[in-house]
Short mmCIF file of C-alpha atoms in Angstrom, two decimals:
data_model
loop_
_atom_site.label_atom_id
_atom_site.label_comp_id
_atom_site.label_asym_id
_atom_site.label_seq_id
_atom_site.Cartn_x
_atom_site.Cartn_y
_atom_site.Cartn_z
CA MET A 1 -3.46 -25.19 -19.66
CA ALA A 2 -4.20 -26.13 -15.96
CA ALA A 3 -3.56 -29.70 -14.83
CA THR A 4 -6.59 -32.01 -15.00
CA SER A 5 -5.84 -34.23 -11.91
CA GLY A 6 -4.76 -33.70 -8.37
CA SER A 7 -5.93 -31.73 -5.31
CA ARG A 8 -7.65 -28.41 -6.09
CA VAL A 9 -6.24 -25.26 -4.42
CA VAL A 10 -7.89 -21.93 -4.57
CA ILE A 11 -5.85 -18.85 -3.68
CA ILE A 12 -7.77 -15.62 -3.04
CA GLY A 13 -5.36 -12.64 -3.78
CA GLY A 14 -2.35 -12.09 -5.97
CA GLY A 15 -0.23 -10.07 -3.56
CA PHE A 16 3.08 -11.27 -2.18
CA ALA A 17 1.41 -14.12 -0.15
CA GLY A 18 -0.76 -15.35 -2.98
CA LEU A 19 1.87 -15.10 -5.77
CA PHE A 20 4.59 -16.84 -3.66
CA ALA A 21 2.17 -19.72 -2.76
CA ALA A 22 0.99 -20.16 -6.32
CA ARG A 23 4.52 -20.28 -7.67
CA ARG A 24 5.62 -22.89 -5.03
CA LEU A 25 2.65 -25.40 -5.66
CA LYS A 26 3.62 -27.78 -8.32
CA ALA A 27 1.65 -30.28 -10.47
CA PRO A 28 -0.37 -32.48 -10.01
CA VAL A 29 -1.95 -29.89 -7.67
CA GLN A 30 -4.37 -27.70 -9.55
CA VAL A 31 -4.21 -24.03 -8.55
CA THR A 32 -6.74 -21.36 -9.24
CA LEU A 33 -5.64 -17.82 -8.21
CA ILE A 34 -8.46 -15.30 -8.00
CA ASP A 35 -8.02 -11.49 -7.76
CA ARG A 36 -10.00 -8.45 -8.67
CA ALA A 37 -6.93 -6.89 -10.10
CA GLU A 38 -5.02 -8.35 -13.07
CA HIS A 39 -1.64 -7.38 -11.62
CA HIS A 40 0.67 -8.16 -8.75
CA LEU A 41 1.50 -4.81 -7.01
CA PHE A 42 4.66 -3.86 -5.08
CA GLN A 43 2.78 -1.70 -2.52
CA PRO A 44 5.88 -0.32 -0.67
CA LEU A 45 6.64 1.90 -3.57
CA LEU A 46 3.15 3.22 -4.19
CA TYR A 47 4.15 6.57 -2.71
CA GLN A 48 6.76 6.94 -5.47
CA CYS A 49 4.19 6.29 -8.12
CA ALA A 50 2.02 9.03 -6.37
CA THR A 51 4.77 11.56 -6.41
CA GLY A 52 5.97 11.15 -9.94
CA ILE A 53 9.14 9.13 -9.65
CA LEU A 54 7.94 5.82 -10.94
CA SER A 55 5.11 4.86 -13.33
CA GLU A 56 2.56 2.29 -12.33
CA GLY A 57 4.16 -0.14 -14.73
CA LYS A 58 7.29 -0.12 -12.75
CA ILE A 59 5.68 -1.34 -9.54
CA ALA A 60 3.16 -3.70 -11.06
CA SER A 61 3.37 -6.79 -13.16
CA PRO A 62 0.52 -8.77 -14.93
CA LEU A 63 -0.30 -11.90 -12.92
CA ARG A 64 -0.79 -13.87 -16.15
CA ALA A 65 2.76 -13.04 -17.26
CA LEU A 66 4.21 -14.02 -13.77
CA LEU A 67 2.36 -17.35 -13.87
CA ALA A 68 2.80 -18.21 -17.49
CA LYS A 69 5.37 -20.89 -16.87
CA HIS A 70 3.36 -22.45 -14.08
CA HIS A 71 1.14 -24.61 -16.21
CA ASN A 72 -0.78 -26.02 -13.20
CA VAL A 73 -1.87 -22.50 -12.12
CA GLU A 74 -4.94 -20.73 -13.63
CA PHE A 75 -5.73 -17.02 -13.02
CA GLN A 76 -9.32 -15.74 -12.76
CA LEU A 77 -10.23 -12.11 -12.77
CA ALA A 78 -13.08 -11.91 -10.27
CA GLU A 79 -14.05 -10.52 -6.93
CA VAL A 80 -14.66 -13.13 -4.19
CA THR A 81 -17.82 -12.56 -2.28
CA GLY A 82 -18.00 -15.48 0.13
CA ILE A 83 -17.38 -19.10 0.73
CA ASP A 84 -19.25 -22.27 1.67
CA ALA A 85 -16.91 -24.00 4.10
CA THR A 86 -19.12 -27.06 4.17
CA ALA A 87 -19.37 -27.61 0.51
CA LYS A 88 -15.77 -26.31 0.02
CA ARG A 89 -16.77 -23.69 -2.61
CA VAL A 90 -15.75 -20.07 -3.20
CA ALA A 91 -18.41 -17.69 -4.54
CA ALA A 92 -17.26 -14.83 -6.77
CA ARG A 93 -18.40 -12.24 -9.19
CA ARG A 94 -16.79 -11.57 -12.53
CA PRO A 95 -16.20 -8.04 -13.90
CA LEU A 96 -19.61 -7.70 -15.43
CA GLY A 97 -21.42 -9.05 -12.36
CA GLU A 98 -21.82 -12.71 -13.45
CA PRO A 99 -21.71 -15.00 -10.39
CA VAL A 100 -19.19 -17.90 -10.51
CA GLU A 101 -18.20 -20.66 -8.05
CA PHE A 102 -14.88 -22.52 -7.64
CA GLY A 103 -14.51 -25.83 -5.71
CA TYR A 104 -11.54 -26.47 -3.64
CA ASP A 105 -9.81 -29.03 -1.51
CA TYR A 106 -7.47 -26.41 0.18
CA LEU A 107 -8.16 -22.73 0.32
CA ILE A 108 -5.44 -20.08 0.95
CA LEU A 109 -6.75 -16.66 1.89
CA ALA A 110 -4.34 -13.89 0.88
CA ALA A 111 -6.78 -11.04 0.19
CA GLY A 112 -4.77 -8.36 2.01
CA VAL A 113 -6.43 -5.43 3.89
CA ARG A 114 -7.89 -2.06 2.99
CA GLN A 115 -7.63 1.47 4.44
CA SER A 116 -9.37 2.13 7.68
CA TYR A 117 -11.06 5.41 8.55
CA PHE A 118 -11.86 4.47 12.04
CA GLY A 119 -15.62 4.56 11.54
CA HIS A 120 -15.63 7.70 9.27
CA ASP A 121 -15.79 5.99 5.84
CA GLU A 122 -17.14 9.22 4.43
CA TYR A 123 -13.61 10.65 4.59
CA ALA A 124 -12.61 8.35 1.79
CA ALA A 125 -14.26 10.75 -0.77
CA PHE A 126 -11.79 13.50 -0.13
CA ALA A 127 -8.94 11.85 1.89
CA PRO A 128 -7.71 8.96 -0.32
CA GLY A 129 -5.61 6.15 1.20
CA MET A 130 -2.90 4.33 -0.52
CA LYS A 131 -3.42 0.55 -1.06
CA SER A 132 -3.86 0.19 -4.81
CA ILE A 133 -2.72 1.63 -8.12
CA GLU A 134 -5.94 3.65 -8.33
CA ASP A 135 -5.21 5.23 -4.94
CA ALA A 136 -1.64 6.20 -6.02
CA LEU A 137 -2.87 7.76 -9.29
CA LYS A 138 -5.60 9.62 -7.34
CA ILE A 139 -3.11 10.96 -4.88
CA ARG A 140 -0.67 11.95 -7.85
CA ARG A 141 -3.70 13.99 -9.31
CA ARG A 142 -4.38 15.60 -5.93
CA VAL A 143 -0.79 16.52 -5.12
CA PHE A 144 0.27 17.92 -8.51
CA GLY A 145 -3.23 19.44 -8.97
CA ALA A 146 -2.85 21.37 -5.76
CA PHE A 147 0.19 23.23 -7.03
CA GLU A 148 -1.78 24.11 -10.20
CA MET A 149 -4.72 25.39 -8.25
CA ALA A 150 -2.38 27.48 -6.10
CA GLU A 151 -0.77 28.88 -9.25
CA SER A 152 -4.08 30.13 -10.66
CA ALA A 153 -5.43 31.40 -7.33
CA THR A 154 -5.72 35.13 -6.81
CA ASP A 155 -6.77 35.16 -3.20
CA PRO A 156 -3.68 34.77 -0.82
CA ALA A 157 -5.67 32.70 1.63
CA GLU A 158 -6.78 30.35 -1.04
CA ARG A 159 -3.34 29.97 -2.36
CA ARG A 160 -2.06 29.15 1.08
CA ARG A 161 -4.71 26.54 1.55
CA TRP A 162 -3.81 24.78 -1.73
CA LEU A 163 -0.21 24.74 -0.68
CA THR A 164 -0.97 22.98 2.59
CA PHE A 165 -1.08 19.22 2.61
CA ALA A 166 -2.37 17.22 5.64
CA LEU A 167 -1.29 13.51 6.01
CA VAL A 168 -2.94 11.43 8.70
CA GLY A 169 -0.80 8.65 10.06
CA ALA A 170 2.98 8.67 10.80
CA GLY A 171 3.77 5.06 9.86
CA PRO A 172 6.05 4.16 7.00
CA THR A 173 3.52 5.20 4.26
CA GLY A 174 2.82 8.58 5.93
CA VAL A 175 6.53 9.35 6.62
CA GLU A 176 7.59 8.41 3.11
CA LEU A 177 4.86 10.34 1.47
CA ALA A 178 5.34 13.40 3.62
CA GLY A 179 9.02 13.56 2.79
CA GLN A 180 8.42 13.14 -0.88
CA ILE A 181 5.89 15.94 -1.10
CA ARG A 182 8.38 18.32 0.61
CA GLU A 183 11.18 17.08 -1.71
CA LEU A 184 8.95 17.53 -4.69
CA ALA A 185 8.23 21.08 -3.57
CA THR A 186 11.78 22.09 -2.84
CA LYS A 187 13.60 20.40 -5.63
CA THR A 188 11.52 19.22 -8.66
CA LEU A 189 8.97 21.95 -8.83
CA ARG A 190 11.08 24.89 -7.36
CA SER A 191 11.55 26.70 -10.83
CA GLU A 192 8.49 25.62 -12.77
CA TYR A 193 5.89 28.17 -11.59
CA ARG A 194 5.57 31.99 -12.21
CA HIS A 195 3.11 33.10 -9.41
CA ILE A 196 3.92 30.72 -6.54
CA ASP A 197 6.95 29.50 -4.83
CA PRO A 198 6.52 25.71 -4.38
CA GLU A 199 8.91 25.76 -1.46
CA ASP A 200 6.08 27.55 0.45
CA ALA A 201 4.23 24.26 0.45
CA ARG A 202 3.52 23.12 4.03
CA VAL A 203 3.23 19.39 4.94
CA LEU A 204 1.38 18.64 8.20
CA LEU A 205 1.86 15.13 9.45
CA PHE A 206 -0.67 14.11 12.21
CA ASP A 207 -0.43 10.89 14.36
CA GLY A 208 -2.04 10.00 17.62
CA GLY A 209 1.29 8.53 18.83
CA SER A 210 4.23 10.31 20.38
CA ALA A 211 6.71 9.98 17.41
CA PRO A 212 6.81 8.97 13.73
CA LEU A 213 7.83 5.40 12.84
CA ALA A 214 7.12 4.31 16.43
CA SER A 215 7.34 0.60 15.39
CA PHE A 216 11.01 1.16 14.42
CA GLY A 217 11.97 1.77 17.96
CA PRO A 218 13.02 5.04 19.79
CA LYS A 219 16.49 5.43 18.09
CA LEU A 220 15.09 5.32 14.48
CA SER A 221 12.01 7.11 15.37
CA ALA A 222 14.02 10.08 16.73
CA LEU A 223 16.27 9.95 13.67
CA ALA A 224 13.23 10.05 11.32
CA ALA A 225 11.68 12.88 13.28
CA ARG A 226 15.00 14.92 12.91
CA ASP A 227 15.24 14.31 9.20
CA LEU A 228 11.61 15.08 8.57
CA SER A 229 11.97 18.34 10.54
CA LYS A 230 15.01 19.25 8.49
CA LEU A 231 13.05 18.64 5.34
CA GLY A 232 10.37 21.02 6.46
CA VAL A 233 7.58 18.46 7.47
CA GLU A 234 5.63 19.80 10.36
CA LEU A 235 5.12 17.03 12.85
CA HIS A 236 1.88 17.09 14.96
CA MET A 237 2.28 14.06 17.16
CA GLY A 238 -0.29 13.30 19.79
CA SER A 239 -2.93 14.60 17.46
CA ILE A 240 -6.17 12.81 16.57
CA VAL A 241 -8.39 13.89 13.63
CA THR A 242 -11.82 14.55 14.80
CA GLU A 243 -13.40 16.12 11.76
CA ALA A 244 -12.43 16.45 8.12
CA ASP A 245 -13.90 17.97 4.98
CA LEU A 246 -12.87 19.19 1.56
CA GLN A 247 -11.08 22.29 2.89
CA SER A 248 -9.94 21.51 6.47
CA VAL A 249 -8.98 19.05 9.17
CA GLN A 250 -9.83 19.37 12.85
CA VAL A 251 -7.48 17.71 15.32
CA LYS A 252 -7.44 17.25 19.07
CA ASP A 253 -4.30 16.96 21.07
CA HIS A 254 -3.55 14.99 24.21
CA ASP A 255 -4.59 17.91 26.38
CA GLY A 256 -7.91 18.10 24.68
CA ASN A 257 -7.14 21.29 22.77
CA VAL A 258 -8.93 21.36 19.33
CA THR A 259 -7.34 23.04 16.25
CA ARG A 260 -8.64 23.44 12.88
CA HIS A 261 -6.29 23.63 9.91
CA GLU A 262 -7.19 24.97 6.50
CA VAL A 263 -5.84 22.55 3.93
CA GLY A 264 -6.15 21.92 0.16
CA THR A 265 -5.19 18.21 0.27
CA ILE A 266 -5.89 15.53 2.81
CA LEU A 267 -4.13 12.07 2.47
CA TRP A 268 -5.00 9.25 4.79
CA THR A 269 -2.22 6.78 5.72
CA ALA A 270 -3.45 5.63 9.16
CA GLY A 271 -4.99 2.37 9.94
CA VAL A 272 -6.00 -0.88 8.13
CA ALA A 273 -9.01 -2.99 8.15
CA ALA A 274 -9.84 -6.37 6.73
CA PRO A 275 -11.92 -6.40 3.62
CA PRO A 276 -15.58 -7.66 3.73
CA LEU A 277 -14.35 -11.19 2.70
CA ALA A 278 -12.80 -11.72 6.17
CA GLU A 279 -16.25 -11.24 7.85
CA ALA A 280 -17.84 -13.57 5.37
CA VAL A 281 -15.17 -16.27 6.04
CA ALA A 282 -15.52 -15.74 9.80
CA LYS A 283 -19.33 -16.33 9.55
CA ALA A 284 -18.88 -19.40 7.32
CA THR A 285 -16.31 -21.01 9.54
CA GLY A 286 -16.95 -19.60 13.02
CA ALA A 287 -13.46 -18.11 13.11
CA GLU A 288 -12.74 -15.27 15.32
CA THR A 289 -11.40 -11.79 14.23
CA ASP A 290 -9.35 -9.01 15.79
CA ARG A 291 -10.38 -5.47 16.20
CA ALA A 292 -9.35 -4.74 12.62
CA GLY A 293 -11.39 -7.72 11.31
CA ARG A 294 -8.26 -9.87 10.48
CA LEU A 295 -8.80 -13.64 10.98
CA LEU A 296 -7.25 -15.31 13.98
CA CYS A 297 -5.46 -18.43 12.92
CA GLY A 298 -3.36 -21.21 14.42
CA LYS A 299 0.38 -21.79 14.32
CA ASP A 300 -0.08 -23.60 11.12
CA LEU A 301 -2.01 -20.80 9.62
CA SER A 302 -5.21 -22.72 9.50
CA LEU A 303 -8.66 -21.70 10.89
CA PRO A 304 -10.00 -23.72 13.78
CA SER A 305 -11.90 -26.79 12.73
CA HIS A 306 -10.92 -26.10 9.17
CA PRO A 307 -7.38 -27.40 8.51
CA GLU A 308 -7.98 -26.99 4.72
CA ILE A 309 -8.24 -23.18 5.05
CA MET A 310 -5.16 -21.21 5.56
CA VAL A 311 -4.78 -17.48 6.26
CA THR A 312 -1.73 -15.65 5.07
CA GLY A 313 -0.24 -12.12 4.72
CA ASP A 314 -2.04 -9.00 6.04
CA LEU A 315 -5.42 -10.80 6.40
CA MET A 316 -3.88 -12.99 9.18
CA CYS A 317 -3.78 -12.25 12.82
CA LEU A 318 -0.94 -14.27 14.43
CA ASP A 319 1.63 -13.46 17.23
CA LYS A 320 1.21 -9.62 16.48
CA LEU A 321 3.20 -9.98 13.13
CA PRO A 322 3.41 -6.81 11.12
CA GLY A 323 1.67 -6.23 7.93
CA VAL A 324 4.82 -6.11 5.78
CA ALA A 325 5.83 -7.81 2.50
CA GLU A 326 8.22 -10.15 4.14
CA VAL A 327 5.49 -11.63 6.36
CA ALA A 328 3.35 -12.15 3.36
CA MET A 329 6.06 -13.79 1.37
CA GLN A 330 6.98 -16.30 4.18
CA THR A 331 3.41 -17.15 5.07
CA GLY A 332 2.66 -17.81 1.42
CA LEU A 333 5.61 -20.11 1.07
CA TYR A 334 4.65 -21.90 4.36
CA ALA A 335 1.02 -22.38 3.23
CA ALA A 336 2.30 -23.91 -0.16
CA ARG A 337 4.60 -26.16 1.69
CA ARG A 338 1.82 -27.42 4.04
CA VAL A 339 -0.69 -27.94 1.24
CA ARG A 340 1.97 -30.03 -0.73
CA HIS A 341 2.35 -32.41 2.20
CA LEU A 342 -1.30 -32.60 2.94
CA ALA A 343 -2.12 -33.27 -0.72
CA ARG A 344 0.26 -36.20 -0.60
CA GLY A 345 -1.56 -37.63 2.47
CA GLU A 346 1.43 -36.71 4.67
CA ALA A 347 0.96 -35.01 8.08
CA TYR A 348 2.63 -31.45 8.41
CA ASP A 349 2.82 -30.40 12.05
CA LYS A 350 5.73 -27.88 11.74
CA PRO A 351 4.43 -24.47 12.93
CA PHE A 352 5.01 -21.28 11.02
CA ARG A 353 8.02 -19.29 12.34
CA TYR A 354 8.70 -15.80 11.06
CA ARG A 355 12.26 -14.82 10.25
CA ASP A 356 12.52 -11.11 10.70
CA LEU A 357 14.91 -9.68 8.06
CA GLY A 358 14.23 -6.14 9.11
CA SER A 359 12.45 -3.04 8.09
CA ALA A 360 13.36 0.07 6.17
CA ALA A 361 11.66 3.45 5.46
CA TYR A 362 12.61 6.15 3.04
CA ILE A 363 12.67 9.71 4.22
CA SER A 364 14.19 11.68 1.36
CA ARG A 365 17.07 11.56 -1.11
CA GLY A 366 20.05 10.40 0.83
CA ARG A 367 18.08 9.67 4.01
CA ALA A 368 16.41 6.50 5.12
CA VAL A 369 16.22 4.48 8.37
CA VAL A 370 16.90 0.69 8.44
CA SER A 371 16.36 -1.83 11.17
CA ALA A 372 17.90 -5.22 10.28
CA PHE A 373 19.86 -8.07 11.77
CA GLY A 374 19.97 -6.31 15.21
CA LEU A 375 21.33 -3.06 13.66
CA ASN A 376 19.68 0.29 13.57
CA PHE A 377 21.03 2.99 11.31
CA GLY A 378 20.00 5.78 8.93
CA GLY A 379 21.38 8.51 6.82
CA PHE A 380 23.17 7.99 3.54
CA LEU A 381 24.15 4.32 4.47
CA GLY A 382 20.48 3.57 5.28
CA TRP A 383 19.47 5.07 1.93
CA TRP A 384 21.77 2.80 0.00
CA VAL A 385 20.57 -0.18 2.04
CA TRP A 386 17.05 0.81 1.35
CA LEU A 387 17.74 0.90 -2.48
CA PHE A 388 19.25 -2.47 -2.49
CA ILE A 389 16.40 -4.05 -0.43
CA HIS A 390 13.68 -2.65 -2.79
CA ILE A 391 15.55 -3.61 -5.96
CA GLY A 392 15.58 -7.16 -4.72
CA PHE A 393 11.90 -7.26 -3.82
CA LEU A 394 10.68 -5.86 -7.11
CA THR A 395 9.15 -8.56 -9.24
CA GLY A 396 10.97 -9.07 -12.69
CA TYR A 397 14.20 -7.61 -14.22
CA ARG A 398 12.31 -5.13 -16.29
CA ASN A 399 10.67 -3.59 -13.30
CA ARG A 400 14.06 -3.58 -11.49
CA LEU A 401 15.82 -1.79 -14.39
CA GLY A 402 12.90 0.76 -14.83
CA ALA A 403 13.08 1.56 -11.08
CA ILE A 404 16.83 2.16 -11.16
CA LEU A 405 16.43 4.52 -14.18
CA GLY A 406 13.52 6.32 -12.57
CA TRP A 407 15.53 6.73 -9.33
CA TRP A 408 18.53 8.02 -11.31
CA PHE A 409 16.54 10.79 -12.94
CA ALA A 410 14.85 11.71 -9.79
CA PHE A 411 17.73 11.65 -7.43
CA ALA A 412 20.51 12.92 -9.68
CA ARG A 413 18.60 15.39 -11.81
CA ASP A 414 15.54 16.19 -9.84
CA LEU A 415 13.29 15.06 -12.77
CA ARG A 416 10.03 13.35 -12.18
CA ARG A 417 8.26 12.68 -15.46
CA GLU A 418 5.40 10.39 -14.14
CA ARG A 419 2.92 13.16 -13.19
CA THR A 420 0.35 13.26 -16.06
CA PHE A 421 -3.24 14.38 -15.15
CA THR A 422 -5.97 16.43 -16.81
CA ILE A 423 -8.14 19.38 -15.77
CA ASP A 424 -10.89 16.90 -14.81
CA ASP A 425 -8.61 15.37 -12.27
CA LEU A 426 -8.02 18.50 -10.16
CA PRO A 427 -8.92 18.09 -6.60
CA ALA A 428 -11.45 20.81 -6.23
CA ALA A 429 -14.83 20.99 -4.62
CA ALA A 430 -15.78 23.03 -7.81
CA GLY A 431 -13.78 22.93 -10.94
CA PRO A 432 -11.46 25.67 -12.01
CA TYR A 433 -14.18 27.15 -14.21
CA GLY A 434 -16.75 26.98 -11.40
CA TYR A 435 -18.51 23.85 -12.60
CA PRO A 436 -19.42 21.54 -9.71
CA ALA A 437 -17.36 18.35 -9.27
CA GLU A 438 -18.61 15.31 -7.46
CA PRO A 439 -16.11 13.87 -4.97
CA ASP A 440 -14.57 10.58 -5.72
CA PRO A 441 -16.49 7.65 -4.42
CA PRO A 442 -15.11 5.63 -1.56
CA ALA A 443 -12.56 3.16 -2.59
CA ARG A 444 -13.62 -0.47 -2.81
CA SER A 445 -11.80 -3.20 -0.92
CA GLY A 446 -10.02 -5.75 -3.01
CA GLN A 447 -7.99 -8.74 -2.91
#
C-alpha cells in the first residue's frame, strides 16, 4: 500500500529514467508511476526479439513486480493526455477510456520518444519502427513471413522481391537489425527451405549520412561498415528515402539521382520524435521544444518557471545528450535525488552532469564495436564486452539467465526458437490465398 503522507510525486513513464527515479524515492514521499504499458522494457535488445533470439519475456519485466518492495510507490496503467501546471494535476485515460486525474507536488517526465517518419506518418502502416514490444513482434512476423512468402512464390521476380529487405536508418538499431537479418538468412535458415536459398536474401541499408554508426566516430564507423559488407549487407549511404509503399522504396542520392528498389519488407529505424505529451506539456508550461519536439530544460532538468517539473531520458533536450539507456538512468537518479532534497525543504543547486560510460553496437556473432573510457575497438573483444554490458543492464536475474541461454543456443548452435507467427500475420498486401489484408494501423506513441 502506498504511503499516506508526504510529498506527492508523479512519474510519467516506466522506462529506465522512470524506473530508476521511482526506486530511489523513499517514504514518506508518495510516488505514482503512470505508464500505458505494464512492463519495463530493455529497448536495446528489441532487435533480438524481432529476429528470434530472445522472447519478449526476456527483455521485459512487469512494473508491479519490479516495484513490489517499494511500498511508497503505486503503479497506474493509463495513458497521460496532458497536465494542468497551475493546479498541479496530470490528466490521463485508463485502458477502457475512463478519464482520471492525479495530483502532484513534483512531476518527473520520463515518457520517452516515438519513431519519426519525417512528415510521412503514412509509412508506419507498412514500414514499422522499433520502439515497443508490439513493434518487435510485428517486425518478427514481417521478417520470417517474408521467407515463407518467397518459398511459396512461383514468379522469380516476386521471389526476389520477398527476399529483399530495406532498412531505413544506419544508427545502432538499423545496423544491428541489418546484421541479424543477414545472419538469420546465412546461418539459422540456410537448410530449412526446399525452393529458396535463404542466403540469397538481400539486406539494403539506407541512410542520409556518409557512413553507418556515424555517432561512434570515424574509426568504429569504418569498422562497422567493413563488417557489415563482409556479412553481405548492402550499404547505401548518402541516400534519402523519398517514397515508399508496400512493394518498393524510392531513394535519392547526394547527386540527385533517384532509384527505385523492389522490396518485400521495409523496416524504419531512422529518427525519433517526442510523443504528443511533450507538446501538451509545452503548451501548459510555456516550455520550448527542439526540432524533434523534445522539451528544453535547465541544468537541473527542470522546466523554466516550473522547478517542480523535471524532464528525464529521451524526452529531455539538454547539452545534445544522446538518447541512450545510460542517460535515462542517470537523469532518473538525479531527478529523484533533487526531489528528495526539495521535499525536505532543502535547496538543491547541483547541476546534472552526465558521466559517459561508453557505447556499444552489435554487428553479428563475434563482431561488435565498443567506445568506452577513451578506447575504441571492435571484433571479437568488442563482442565479449558487448555481452557483459548488456547482461549487466538487463533487469532481474531471471532475464539475465534467460538472455544468456538464448544467446548460447543462437550463437553456438544457430538455433532461434522465438519466431512464432500465423498465416494472418504474413506481411502481404493480399493474403496468400488472395484475400485482401488491411495494413497495420500506425503505431501509437506511448510512455
